[in-house]
Amino acid sequence: MLSDMSENNEKSISKPPNGPSVSENNERDHPSSEALSLPSFVAGSGTLDRLVDTARDYARAAASDNTLKAYAKDWAHFARWCRKKGAETLPPSPEMIGLYLADLASGTGPSPALSVSTIDRRLSGLAWNYAQRGFALDRKNRYIATVLAGIKRKHARPPVQKEAILAEDILAMVATLPYDLRGLRDRAILLLGYAGGLRRSEIVSLDVHKDDTPDSGGWIEIFDKGALLTLNAKTGWREVEIGRGSKDQTCPVHALEQWLHFAKIDFGPIFVGTSRDGKRASETRLNDKHVARLIKRTVLGAGIRSDLPEKDRLALFSGHSLRAGLASSAEVDERYVQKQLGHASAEMTRRYQRRRDRFRVNLTKAAGL
């Protein structure tokens, strides 16, 4: 197989006999939704031209901005690698892509070896980029699949999980916040994110109403018994119910109401920046990095895991710590936690549970042993 790869690599470096020319490759090197147009055999009209514009808008919305940025970086890295090897990026060469994956895993160049998950993500990025350029990348091709399988077998390690923020932790964290406008906002972020098991991107993308802003990721409806969040999540639209807490000091819905009231927010993004003096809310939506910084800052302020050096404590906690905390702390049937987190499988939910009772169901005894 290695000899086959070597022979095919030499062929892939030269111009393929039936592939596009270098000039055609350059035309396809920067894909864009602007490439969507009417077929050459169809006469244009006002109605059809408007539909082309609509289709382009939908194409731009096919993936999130963060995903598109990551895919663009993946392609740029692969294109640089191909140039250094004297190879063309188009059309896709499974042999060259197999060698590229091997290079990423071995760290033979100036860059360190990448993790298996990052390599898998890079491959997904290449597949997406090739699709935008009108090519299909067959991930099951033997030159790709066998190399990737070998990388996973040799280098795969259990995922490094972030520490869960448990109930007592979140209470200590919100206790470090003041009761000025900024403190009210950050308290609502922490409590809402914890009770809803939300991703940090889901928190900051919330609007007051449906369709308030073009970049909205969902909206909130407040009722007597709690708040209903409608989210445009990774797996599609889903609803998250957040009931009221046992007391106002720790109730996520009350914290949200306080923030909206004193910040005078009744339209647009819910979580926005504040003025330097902390007395006025702006109209600018917060970046999701604010949530990560807030978690780390309040973890330090609350003295959580004070047995560790500060650097190690900061590395233990992230935005995912809120989701893991809910999954680990909620003493309810697992399927309710799965629904709240928006997971497609119970197995994914169990990955977030840091202290679940692993032997609550004893199949050994149930089988008569």
Short mmCIF file of C-alpha atoms in Angstrom, two decimals:
data_model
loop_
_atom_site.label_atom_id
_atom_site.label_comp_id
_atom_site.label_asym_id
_atom_site.label_seq_id
_atom_site.Cartn_x
_atom_site.Cartn_y
_atom_site.Cartn_z
CA MET A 1 0.00 0.00 0.00
CA LEU A 2 2.87 2.40 0.80
CA SER A 3 4.36 1.81 -2.62
CA ASP A 4 0.98 2.54 -4.16
CA MET A 5 0.80 5.77 -2.19
CA SER A 6 4.28 6.78 -3.36
CA GLU A 7 3.42 6.14 -7.00
CA ASN A 8 0.14 7.97 -6.74
CA ASN A 9 1.74 10.90 -4.93
CA GLU A 10 4.04 11.47 -7.92
CA LYS A 11 0.98 11.50 -10.15
CA SER A 12 -0.92 13.85 -7.84
CA ILE A 13 1.90 16.40 -7.83
CA SER A 14 1.79 16.72 -11.60
CA LYS A 15 -1.24 18.01 -13.41
CA PRO A 16 -3.97 15.33 -13.48
CA PRO A 17 -4.81 14.21 -17.01
CA ASN A 18 -8.50 14.94 -16.79
CA GLY A 19 -8.54 17.51 -13.95
CA PRO A 20 -8.98 21.25 -14.16
CA SER A 21 -6.11 23.52 -15.16
CA VAL A 22 -4.15 25.65 -12.71
CA SER A 23 -6.12 28.71 -13.77
CA GLU A 24 -9.36 26.86 -13.07
CA ASN A 25 -7.99 25.84 -9.69
CA ASN A 26 -7.22 29.45 -8.84
CA GLU A 27 -10.75 30.45 -9.75
CA ARG A 28 -12.06 27.89 -7.28
CA ASP A 29 -9.50 28.61 -4.57
CA HIS A 30 -11.74 31.13 -2.81
CA PRO A 31 -15.29 29.75 -2.66
CA SER A 32 -18.11 32.16 -2.01
CA SER A 33 -21.86 32.19 -1.88
CA GLU A 34 -21.55 34.76 -4.66
CA ALA A 35 -20.77 31.82 -6.98
CA LEU A 36 -24.46 30.90 -6.87
CA SER A 37 -26.02 32.04 -10.13
CA LEU A 38 -28.57 31.08 -12.73
CA PRO A 39 -27.71 28.20 -15.08
CA SER A 40 -26.39 29.43 -18.43
CA PHE A 41 -29.38 27.99 -20.27
CA VAL A 42 -31.93 29.93 -18.18
CA ALA A 43 -32.88 33.49 -19.10
CA GLY A 44 -32.71 35.93 -16.22
CA SER A 45 -35.70 37.78 -14.85
CA GLY A 46 -36.48 40.02 -11.91
CA THR A 47 -38.08 37.15 -9.99
CA LEU A 48 -35.25 34.70 -10.66
CA ASP A 49 -32.58 37.28 -9.83
CA ARG A 50 -34.25 37.91 -6.48
CA LEU A 51 -34.31 34.16 -5.84
CA VAL A 52 -30.57 34.02 -6.56
CA ASP A 53 -29.99 36.69 -3.92
CA THR A 54 -32.20 34.76 -1.49
CA ALA A 55 -30.30 31.54 -2.18
CA ARG A 56 -27.01 33.33 -1.54
CA ASP A 57 -28.31 34.56 1.82
CA TYR A 58 -29.26 31.00 2.77
CA ALA A 59 -25.87 29.72 1.64
CA ARG A 60 -24.13 32.24 3.91
CA ALA A 61 -26.24 31.01 6.82
CA ALA A 62 -25.37 27.33 6.23
CA ALA A 63 -22.80 27.40 9.03
CA SER A 64 -21.98 29.66 11.96
CA ASP A 65 -19.38 32.40 11.65
CA ASN A 66 -17.04 30.55 14.01
CA THR A 67 -17.32 27.36 11.97
CA LEU A 68 -16.68 29.21 8.72
CA LYS A 69 -13.62 30.91 10.20
CA ALA A 70 -12.27 27.56 11.39
CA TYR A 71 -12.85 25.96 7.98
CA ALA A 72 -11.11 28.89 6.26
CA LYS A 73 -8.06 28.42 8.50
CA ASP A 74 -8.08 24.68 7.80
CA TRP A 75 -8.00 25.29 4.06
CA ALA A 76 -5.30 27.96 4.32
CA HIS A 77 -3.09 25.60 6.33
CA PHE A 78 -3.61 22.74 3.86
CA ALA A 79 -2.95 25.04 0.87
CA ARG A 80 0.36 26.20 2.39
CA TRP A 81 1.35 22.60 3.06
CA CYS A 82 0.58 21.64 -0.55
CA ARG A 83 2.61 24.55 -1.91
CA LYS A 84 5.61 23.50 0.15
CA LYS A 85 5.29 19.96 -1.20
CA GLY A 86 4.89 21.15 -4.79
CA ALA A 87 1.37 19.77 -5.03
CA GLU A 88 -1.95 21.23 -6.14
CA THR A 89 -4.92 21.49 -3.79
CA LEU A 90 -7.39 20.76 -6.59
CA PRO A 91 -8.72 18.29 -7.47
CA PRO A 92 -8.66 16.43 -4.14
CA SER A 93 -5.95 13.77 -3.96
CA PRO A 94 -6.71 11.14 -1.30
CA GLU A 95 -3.04 10.11 -1.36
CA MET A 96 -1.81 13.63 -0.57
CA ILE A 97 -4.48 14.14 2.07
CA GLY A 98 -3.39 10.88 3.72
CA LEU A 99 0.18 12.17 3.82
CA TYR A 100 -1.05 15.51 5.17
CA LEU A 101 -2.87 13.77 8.03
CA ALA A 102 0.23 11.72 8.80
CA ASP A 103 2.30 14.92 8.93
CA LEU A 104 -0.18 16.53 11.32
CA ALA A 105 -0.08 13.51 13.62
CA SER A 106 3.68 12.99 13.62
CA GLY A 107 4.71 16.60 14.06
CA THR A 108 7.67 16.10 11.73
CA GLY A 109 7.69 19.76 10.70
CA PRO A 110 8.18 22.89 12.84
CA SER A 111 4.67 22.59 14.26
CA PRO A 112 3.95 20.17 17.12
CA ALA A 113 1.83 17.06 16.57
CA LEU A 114 -1.90 17.73 16.69
CA SER A 115 -4.43 15.83 18.75
CA VAL A 116 -6.68 13.24 17.12
CA SER A 117 -9.76 15.42 17.60
CA THR A 118 -8.06 18.39 15.92
CA ILE A 119 -6.94 16.25 12.99
CA ASP A 120 -10.48 14.90 12.60
CA ARG A 121 -11.77 18.49 12.63
CA ARG A 122 -9.19 19.51 10.02
CA LEU A 123 -10.39 16.70 7.76
CA SER A 124 -14.00 17.87 8.16
CA GLY A 125 -12.85 21.35 7.22
CA LEU A 126 -11.19 20.05 4.06
CA ALA A 127 -14.30 18.08 3.10
CA TRP A 128 -16.44 21.20 3.51
CA ASN A 129 -14.04 23.35 1.52
CA TYR A 130 -13.86 20.84 -1.30
CA ALA A 131 -17.65 20.67 -1.43
CA GLN A 132 -17.81 24.47 -1.81
CA ARG A 133 -15.42 24.18 -4.75
CA GLY A 134 -17.54 21.56 -6.49
CA PHE A 135 -15.55 18.47 -5.48
CA ALA A 136 -16.45 15.49 -3.30
CA LEU A 137 -13.89 14.28 -0.78
CA ASP A 138 -14.40 10.60 0.00
CA ARG A 139 -13.35 10.17 3.63
CA LYS A 140 -13.79 6.41 3.22
CA ASN A 141 -11.10 6.25 0.55
CA ARG A 142 -8.45 3.78 1.73
CA TYR A 143 -5.62 6.32 1.59
CA ILE A 144 -7.52 8.57 4.00
CA ALA A 145 -9.49 6.08 6.10
CA THR A 146 -6.61 3.72 6.89
CA VAL A 147 -4.21 6.51 7.82
CA LEU A 148 -6.81 8.15 10.04
CA ALA A 149 -7.65 4.81 11.67
CA GLY A 150 -3.96 4.24 12.39
CA ILE A 151 -3.62 7.72 13.88
CA LYS A 152 -6.58 7.12 16.17
CA ARG A 153 -5.29 3.70 17.21
CA LYS A 154 -1.82 4.98 18.00
CA HIS A 155 -2.46 8.46 19.39
CA ALA A 156 -6.05 8.59 20.65
CA ARG A 157 -6.42 9.46 24.33
CA PRO A 158 -9.44 9.96 26.56
CA PRO A 159 -10.73 13.54 26.17
CA VAL A 160 -9.53 16.06 28.75
CA GLN A 161 -12.67 17.12 30.57
CA LYS A 162 -13.22 20.45 32.25
CA GLU A 163 -14.12 20.47 35.92
CA ALA A 164 -17.82 20.64 36.69
CA ILE A 165 -19.13 23.65 38.58
CA LEU A 166 -21.40 22.16 41.22
CA ALA A 167 -24.29 23.78 43.09
CA GLU A 168 -22.18 24.96 46.01
CA ASP A 169 -19.63 26.34 43.58
CA ILE A 170 -22.07 28.43 41.57
CA LEU A 171 -23.51 29.88 44.78
CA ALA A 172 -20.03 30.89 45.93
CA MET A 173 -19.25 32.37 42.50
CA VAL A 174 -22.33 34.61 42.31
CA ALA A 175 -21.66 35.72 45.89
CA THR A 176 -18.45 37.40 44.69
CA LEU A 177 -20.38 39.69 42.33
CA PRO A 178 -21.48 43.21 43.34
CA TYR A 179 -25.02 44.50 42.93
CA ASP A 180 -24.22 47.22 40.43
CA LEU A 181 -25.46 46.96 36.84
CA ARG A 182 -22.50 44.89 35.69
CA GLY A 183 -22.87 42.56 38.65
CA LEU A 184 -26.57 42.06 37.94
CA ARG A 185 -25.75 41.12 34.35
CA ASP A 186 -22.97 38.69 35.26
CA ARG A 187 -25.11 37.09 37.98
CA ALA A 188 -27.87 36.47 35.43
CA ILE A 189 -25.34 35.00 32.98
CA LEU A 190 -23.95 32.52 35.49
CA LEU A 191 -27.27 31.41 36.95
CA LEU A 192 -29.06 31.19 33.60
CA GLY A 193 -26.15 29.34 32.00
CA TYR A 194 -25.97 26.91 34.90
CA ALA A 195 -29.71 26.20 35.24
CA GLY A 196 -30.16 25.91 31.48
CA GLY A 197 -27.00 23.89 30.84
CA LEU A 198 -26.26 26.40 28.11
CA ARG A 199 -23.22 26.81 25.92
CA ARG A 200 -21.57 30.19 26.24
CA SER A 201 -22.49 31.01 22.63
CA GLU A 202 -26.13 30.21 23.41
CA ILE A 203 -26.11 32.56 26.39
CA VAL A 204 -24.84 35.63 24.56
CA SER A 205 -26.90 35.01 21.41
CA LEU A 206 -30.24 35.38 23.23
CA ASP A 207 -32.61 38.21 22.31
CA VAL A 208 -35.61 39.57 24.18
CA HIS A 209 -38.05 38.64 21.41
CA LYS A 210 -38.10 36.48 18.31
CA ASP A 211 -36.48 38.12 15.27
CA ASP A 212 -35.21 41.15 17.18
CA THR A 213 -31.81 41.01 15.46
CA PRO A 214 -30.35 39.21 12.42
CA ASP A 215 -27.67 37.48 14.51
CA SER A 216 -30.08 36.19 17.14
CA GLY A 217 -29.58 32.66 18.39
CA GLY A 218 -32.90 32.50 20.25
CA TRP A 219 -35.21 34.37 22.58
CA ILE A 220 -36.74 34.20 26.06
CA GLU A 221 -40.32 34.18 27.32
CA ILE A 222 -40.86 34.77 31.06
CA PHE A 223 -43.82 33.19 32.85
CA ASP A 224 -44.97 32.95 36.46
CA LYS A 225 -43.34 29.55 36.91
CA GLY A 226 -40.14 30.20 35.01
CA ALA A 227 -38.56 31.13 31.69
CA LEU A 228 -38.77 29.37 28.33
CA LEU A 229 -35.73 29.67 26.08
CA THR A 230 -36.09 28.91 22.37
CA LEU A 231 -32.61 28.25 21.00
CA ASN A 232 -31.22 27.78 17.53
CA ALA A 233 -28.63 25.25 18.66
CA LYS A 234 -26.19 22.95 16.85
CA THR A 235 -28.82 20.24 16.51
CA GLY A 236 -31.60 22.62 15.43
CA TRP A 237 -34.26 24.55 17.29
CA ARG A 238 -34.96 23.40 20.83
CA GLU A 239 -36.76 24.67 23.91
CA VAL A 240 -35.16 24.91 27.34
CA GLU A 241 -37.32 25.33 30.43
CA ILE A 242 -35.77 27.10 33.41
CA GLY A 243 -37.97 27.00 36.49
CA ARG A 244 -37.82 29.55 39.27
CA GLY A 245 -35.49 28.79 42.16
CA SER A 246 -36.30 28.31 45.84
CA LYS A 247 -35.21 31.89 46.71
CA ASP A 248 -34.63 35.10 44.81
CA GLN A 249 -30.91 35.28 45.67
CA THR A 250 -30.18 32.15 43.62
CA CYS A 251 -33.08 32.16 41.15
CA PRO A 252 -31.90 32.47 37.54
CA VAL A 253 -35.24 33.86 36.35
CA HIS A 254 -35.27 36.52 39.08
CA ALA A 255 -31.67 37.43 38.26
CA LEU A 256 -32.63 37.83 34.59
CA GLU A 257 -35.63 39.98 35.47
CA GLN A 258 -33.48 42.23 37.66
CA TRP A 259 -30.93 42.72 34.91
CA LEU A 260 -33.54 43.48 32.23
CA HIS A 261 -35.35 45.91 34.52
CA PHE A 262 -32.40 47.97 35.74
CA ALA A 263 -30.59 47.86 32.38
CA LYS A 264 -33.85 48.96 30.69
CA ILE A 265 -33.59 46.29 28.04
CA ASP A 266 -36.84 45.53 26.21
CA PHE A 267 -35.56 44.83 22.70
CA GLY A 268 -32.57 43.24 21.00
CA PRO A 269 -29.70 41.37 22.66
CA ILE A 270 -30.25 40.45 26.29
CA PHE A 271 -26.64 40.41 27.42
CA VAL A 272 -24.82 43.55 26.36
CA GLY A 273 -21.87 45.59 27.52
CA THR A 274 -22.05 48.38 30.08
CA SER A 275 -20.50 51.83 30.30
CA ARG A 276 -17.18 52.21 32.08
CA ASP A 277 -18.85 53.57 35.18
CA GLY A 278 -21.17 50.54 35.14
CA LYS A 279 -24.31 52.66 35.22
CA ARG A 280 -25.62 52.28 31.67
CA ALA A 281 -26.16 49.34 29.35
CA SER A 282 -24.96 49.60 25.78
CA GLU A 283 -26.59 48.10 22.68
CA THR A 284 -23.60 45.93 21.79
CA ARG A 285 -24.01 42.19 22.27
CA LEU A 286 -21.41 40.53 24.50
CA ASN A 287 -18.87 38.19 22.97
CA ASP A 288 -19.00 34.58 24.19
CA LYS A 289 -15.44 34.99 25.49
CA HIS A 290 -16.89 37.20 28.22
CA VAL A 291 -18.62 34.15 29.67
CA ALA A 292 -15.35 32.19 29.80
CA ARG A 293 -13.52 35.09 31.45
CA LEU A 294 -16.37 35.58 33.92
CA ILE A 295 -16.28 31.92 34.95
CA LYS A 296 -12.53 31.94 35.50
CA ARG A 297 -12.63 35.24 37.41
CA THR A 298 -15.39 34.17 39.78
CA VAL A 299 -13.84 30.72 40.27
CA LEU A 300 -10.71 32.44 41.57
CA GLY A 301 -12.73 34.93 43.62
CA ALA A 302 -14.75 32.16 45.26
CA GLY A 303 -11.63 30.16 46.13
CA ILE A 304 -12.77 27.04 44.28
CA ARG A 305 -10.06 24.37 44.18
CA SER A 306 -7.78 26.62 46.21
CA ASP A 307 -5.55 23.59 46.81
CA LEU A 308 -4.16 24.06 43.31
CA PRO A 309 -1.92 26.79 41.86
CA GLU A 310 -3.82 29.59 40.14
CA LYS A 311 -2.69 28.52 36.66
CA ASP A 312 -4.01 24.98 37.17
CA ARG A 313 -7.30 26.26 38.58
CA LEU A 314 -7.85 28.49 35.55
CA ALA A 315 -7.13 25.58 33.20
CA LEU A 316 -9.71 23.38 34.94
CA PHE A 317 -12.74 25.57 34.28
CA SER A 318 -14.38 26.90 31.12
CA GLY A 319 -17.81 27.58 29.66
CA HIS A 320 -18.44 23.82 29.50
CA SER A 321 -18.10 23.69 33.28
CA LEU A 322 -21.63 25.13 33.56
CA ARG A 323 -23.12 22.35 31.41
CA ALA A 324 -21.11 19.68 33.21
CA GLY A 325 -22.22 21.15 36.53
CA LEU A 326 -25.90 20.86 35.70
CA ALA A 327 -25.46 17.30 34.42
CA SER A 328 -23.54 16.32 37.57
CA SER A 329 -25.70 18.11 40.16
CA ALA A 330 -29.30 17.63 38.98
CA GLU A 331 -30.76 14.66 40.90
CA VAL A 332 -33.37 13.78 38.29
CA ASP A 333 -33.92 11.13 35.65
CA GLU A 334 -31.10 11.20 33.10
CA ARG A 335 -33.44 11.74 30.16
CA TYR A 336 -34.49 15.14 31.57
CA VAL A 337 -30.87 16.23 31.74
CA GLN A 338 -30.33 14.95 28.20
CA LYS A 339 -33.26 17.04 26.96
CA GLN A 340 -32.07 20.14 28.81
CA LEU A 341 -28.57 19.90 27.33
CA GLY A 342 -29.93 19.15 23.86
CA HIS A 343 -27.98 15.92 23.44
CA ALA A 344 -28.98 13.40 20.80
CA SER A 345 -27.92 10.44 22.95
CA ALA A 346 -27.74 9.50 26.61
CA GLU A 347 -24.11 8.52 26.09
CA MET A 348 -23.19 12.11 25.29
CA THR A 349 -25.00 13.29 28.44
CA ARG A 350 -23.04 10.79 30.55
CA ARG A 351 -19.79 12.37 29.36
CA TYR A 352 -20.87 15.53 31.16
CA GLN A 353 -21.72 13.77 34.41
CA ARG A 354 -18.66 13.96 36.66
CA ARG A 355 -20.02 12.24 39.77
CA ARG A 356 -22.93 10.06 38.69
CA ASP A 357 -23.59 6.74 40.41
CA ARG A 358 -21.98 4.40 37.90
CA PHE A 359 -23.19 1.19 39.56
CA ARG A 360 -26.73 2.21 40.47
CA VAL A 361 -27.98 -0.47 38.05
CA ASN A 362 -26.13 -3.72 38.74
CA LEU A 363 -26.61 -5.95 35.71
CA THR A 364 -24.34 -8.60 37.25
CA LYS A 365 -26.79 -9.26 40.10
CA ALA A 366 -29.75 -8.80 37.82
CA ALA A 367 -28.33 -11.61 35.65
CA GLY A 368 -28.27 -13.94 38.67
CA LEU A 369 -24.56 -13.80 39.57
#
